[in-house]
Tab-separated table of C-alpha atoms in Angstrom:
chain	number	residue	atom	x	y	z
P	192	UNK	CA	-47.935	-2.594	8.368
P	193	UNK	CA	-45.759	-0.085	7.854
P	194	UNK	CA	-43.931	-0.238	4.446
P	195	UNK	CA	-41.246	1.031	2.449
P	196	UNK	CA	-42.829	3.645	1.907
P	197	UNK	CA	-43.761	5.422	5.224
P	198	UNK	CA	-42.208	8.489	6.396
P	199	UNK	CA	-40.443	5.337	8.646
P	200	UNK	CA	-39.865	3.043	6.361
P	201	UNK	CA	-37.932	5.652	4.311
P	202	UNK	CA	-35.806	6.255	7.195
P	203	UNK	CA	-34.404	2.411	6.012
P	204	UNK	CA	-33.274	3.649	2.873
P	205	UNK	CA	-31.072	6.515	3.399
P	206	UNK	CA	-27.853	6.170	2.923
P	207	UNK	CA	-28.679	3.601	0.763
P	208	UNK	CA	-27.404	3.802	-3.517
P	209	UNK	CA	-27.675	1.577	-6.125
P	210	UNK	CA	-24.559	1.415	-8.407
P	211	UNK	CA	-25.938	0.630	-12.265
P	212	UNK	CA	-22.431	1.498	-14.248
P	213	UNK	CA	-21.569	-0.918	-16.894
P	214	UNK	CA	-18.309	-1.851	-14.759
P	215	UNK	CA	-19.895	-1.212	-11.256
P	216	UNK	CA	-17.953	1.818	-11.817
P	217	UNK	CA	-18.611	3.393	-7.606
P	218	UNK	CA	-18.739	-0.460	-6.199
P	219	UNK	CA	-15.787	-0.968	-3.615
P	220	UNK	CA	-14.456	-3.575	-3.692
P	221	UNK	CA	-14.051	-5.452	-0.550
P	222	UNK	CA	-10.026	-5.334	0.612
P	223	UNK	CA	-10.900	-1.670	-0.216
P	224	UNK	CA	-13.707	-1.668	2.335
P	225	UNK	CA	-11.154	-3.820	4.615
P	226	UNK	CA	-9.113	-1.107	5.278
P	227	UNK	CA	-11.274	1.202	5.279
P	228	UNK	CA	-12.744	-0.560	8.075
P	229	UNK	CA	-8.660	-0.841	9.502
P	230	UNK	CA	-8.993	2.481	10.217
P	231	UNK	CA	-8.027	3.606	13.487
P	232	UNK	CA	-6.718	7.389	12.691
P	233	UNK	CA	-8.270	9.439	10.742
P	234	UNK	CA	-6.467	10.026	6.799
P	235	UNK	CA	-6.288	12.718	4.582
P	236	UNK	CA	-6.114	12.784	1.258
P	237	UNK	CA	-5.539	15.589	-0.915
P	238	UNK	CA	-6.446	15.560	-4.190
P	239	UNK	CA	-4.850	18.160	-6.407
P	240	UNK	CA	-6.159	19.213	-9.979
P	241	UNK	CA	-4.908	21.443	-12.532
P	242	UNK	CA	-8.826	21.938	-13.366
P	243	UNK	CA	-8.355	25.312	-14.776
P	244	UNK	CA	-4.939	23.717	-16.543
P	245	UNK	CA	-8.009	21.185	-17.544
P	246	UNK	CA	-9.474	22.793	-19.829
P	247	UNK	CA	-8.564	21.559	-23.413
P	248	UNK	CA	-7.753	18.341	-22.381
P	249	UNK	CA	-11.387	16.150	-22.531
P	250	UNK	CA	-8.855	13.092	-21.181
P	251	UNK	CA	-7.007	14.388	-18.742
P	252	UNK	CA	-11.043	15.634	-17.213
P	253	UNK	CA	-12.730	12.583	-17.725
P	254	UNK	CA	-10.835	10.532	-16.275
P	255	UNK	CA	-9.820	12.836	-13.427
P	256	UNK	CA	-13.772	12.630	-12.925
P	257	UNK	CA	-13.830	9.137	-12.206
P	258	UNK	CA	-10.697	9.512	-9.419
P	259	UNK	CA	-12.586	12.491	-7.958
P	260	UNK	CA	-15.359	10.350	-7.648
P	261	UNK	CA	-14.049	6.812	-5.858
P	262	UNK	CA	-12.068	9.595	-3.801
P	263	UNK	CA	-15.362	10.851	-2.331
P	264	UNK	CA	-16.740	7.173	-2.604
P	265	UNK	CA	-14.196	5.850	-0.350
P	266	UNK	CA	-14.872	8.566	2.026
P	267	UNK	CA	-18.240	8.152	1.984
P	268	UNK	CA	-17.410	4.318	2.859
P	269	UNK	CA	-14.954	5.580	5.692
P	270	UNK	CA	-17.313	6.327	7.962
P	271	UNK	CA	-15.875	10.111	8.579
P	272	UNK	CA	-11.958	8.209	9.244
P	273	UNK	CA	-11.411	9.409	5.537
P	274	UNK	CA	-11.178	13.360	4.879
P	275	UNK	CA	-11.093	14.701	1.235
P	276	UNK	CA	-9.571	17.628	0.228
P	277	UNK	CA	-10.343	18.801	-3.514
P	278	UNK	CA	-7.648	20.835	-5.124
P	279	UNK	CA	-6.495	23.192	-8.216
P	280	UNK	CA	-3.367	24.327	-7.644
P	281	UNK	CA	-3.314	27.480	-9.598
P	282	UNK	CA	0.265	28.458	-10.278
P	283	UNK	CA	2.444	30.838	-7.618
P	284	UNK	CA	-0.034	29.991	-5.253
P	285	UNK	CA	-0.063	28.409	-1.696
P	286	UNK	CA	-2.132	25.022	-3.376
P	287	UNK	CA	0.319	24.864	-6.061
P	288	UNK	CA	3.426	25.149	-2.874
P	289	UNK	CA	1.452	22.808	-0.761
P	290	UNK	CA	1.348	20.554	-4.036
P	291	UNK	CA	4.888	19.975	-4.244
P	292	UNK	CA	5.785	19.871	-1.103
P	293	UNK	CA	4.513	16.738	0.254
P	294	UNK	CA	6.501	15.501	-3.399
P	295	UNK	CA	3.937	16.027	-5.969
P	296	UNK	CA	5.632	17.662	-9.522
P	297	UNK	CA	3.016	19.424	-12.069
P	298	UNK	CA	3.691	18.072	-15.412
P	299	UNK	CA	3.884	19.350	-18.894
P	300	UNK	CA	1.044	18.771	-21.117
P	301	UNK	CA	1.854	19.939	-24.636
P	302	UNK	CA	3.387	21.921	-27.159
P	303	UNK	CA	2.659	25.352	-25.290
P	304	UNK	CA	4.743	24.405	-21.610
P	305	UNK	CA	1.337	24.502	-19.548
P	306	UNK	CA	1.892	22.388	-16.598
P	307	UNK	CA	-0.671	20.391	-15.212
P	308	UNK	CA	-0.945	18.746	-11.327
P	309	UNK	CA	-2.933	15.116	-11.058
P	310	UNK	CA	-1.896	13.443	-8.121
P	311	UNK	CA	-2.834	12.284	-4.726
P	312	UNK	CA	-0.956	12.553	-1.034
P	313	UNK	CA	-2.058	11.597	1.654
P	314	UNK	CA	-0.544	12.128	5.287
P	315	UNK	CA	-1.922	9.981	9.339
P	316	UNK	CA	-2.516	11.750	13.043
P	317	UNK	CA	1.545	10.994	12.725
P	318	UNK	CA	2.968	12.868	10.375
P	319	UNK	CA	3.548	9.795	7.555
P	320	UNK	CA	3.031	11.179	3.541
P	321	UNK	CA	2.356	9.100	0.768
P	322	UNK	CA	1.864	9.902	-2.652
P	323	UNK	CA	0.375	8.666	-6.199
P	324	UNK	CA	2.468	11.687	-8.279
P	325	UNK	CA	0.587	11.639	-11.262
P	326	UNK	CA	-2.575	9.720	-12.474
P	327	UNK	CA	-2.221	8.192	-15.689
P	328	UNK	CA	-4.929	7.369	-18.001
P	329	UNK	CA	-4.259	4.118	-19.064
P	330	UNK	CA	-3.175	2.458	-15.842
P	331	UNK	CA	-6.905	2.818	-15.243
P	332	UNK	CA	-7.393	-0.651	-13.759
P	333	UNK	CA	-5.595	-0.248	-10.716
P	334	UNK	CA	-6.793	3.548	-9.860
P	335	UNK	CA	-8.740	1.485	-6.617
P	336	UNK	CA	-5.805	-0.321	-5.813
P	337	UNK	CA	-3.018	1.901	-6.032
P	338	UNK	CA	-5.181	4.431	-3.707
P	339	UNK	CA	-6.160	2.143	-2.029
P	340	UNK	CA	-2.525	0.380	-1.293
P	341	UNK	CA	-1.525	4.587	-0.448
P	342	UNK	CA	-4.341	4.517	2.582
P	343	UNK	CA	-2.967	0.799	3.871
P	344	UNK	CA	0.539	2.656	3.857
P	345	UNK	CA	-1.005	5.101	6.002
P	346	UNK	CA	-2.646	2.823	8.108
P	347	UNK	CA	0.268	0.401	8.444
P	348	UNK	CA	2.578	2.566	10.219
P	349	UNK	CA	4.723	-0.319	11.750
P	350	UNK	CA	6.677	-2.050	9.950
P	351	UNK	CA	6.781	-6.071	11.044
P	352	UNK	CA	10.186	-7.238	12.743
P	353	UNK	CA	11.756	-10.463	11.070
P	354	UNK	CA	14.037	-12.577	13.542
P	355	UNK	CA	16.947	-15.125	12.850
P	356	UNK	CA	17.162	-17.964	14.137
P	357	UNK	CA	20.729	-20.089	13.804
P	358	UNK	CA	22.049	-22.275	16.501
P	359	UNK	CA	25.009	-21.518	17.497
P	360	UNK	CA	28.497	-22.853	18.948
P	361	UNK	CA	28.989	-21.446	22.147
P	362	UNK	CA	30.717	-23.766	23.613
P	363	UNK	CA	34.153	-23.893	26.093
């Protein structure tokens, strides 16, 4: 009899994770998992975060770590259908231009005039794009919902058609 700790039994545990955080920060909701299961074409997510520009802003850096870890978990659970790129857009760089091309804008963070990118852009195989312009730390309770909504919008490329039927008097 082979147990879980024999070389053959170890393969059964590969990739398993146990979330022991107080608020289950790394456990995706059933709704998010359903959105991920519905992905047919690849989705690209681009997390733009000004890492170097936030060295003096610990609140944003802590929240950025939370956002990045959630995005990594979503990409991991998508079975390769969500591809994540983490980008630090330095001023006057191609990465900054790319963030701007998605419609993201750097937000002023202090009296020194420094600006910071802290947003998410997503694209699908049909050139559809969605963005979260800036992750606000006071809206952390909605973080997973907002990201799942962005992904769902990229998955659902056709809008439902609604028709109205009415009785028409077409008498002669």
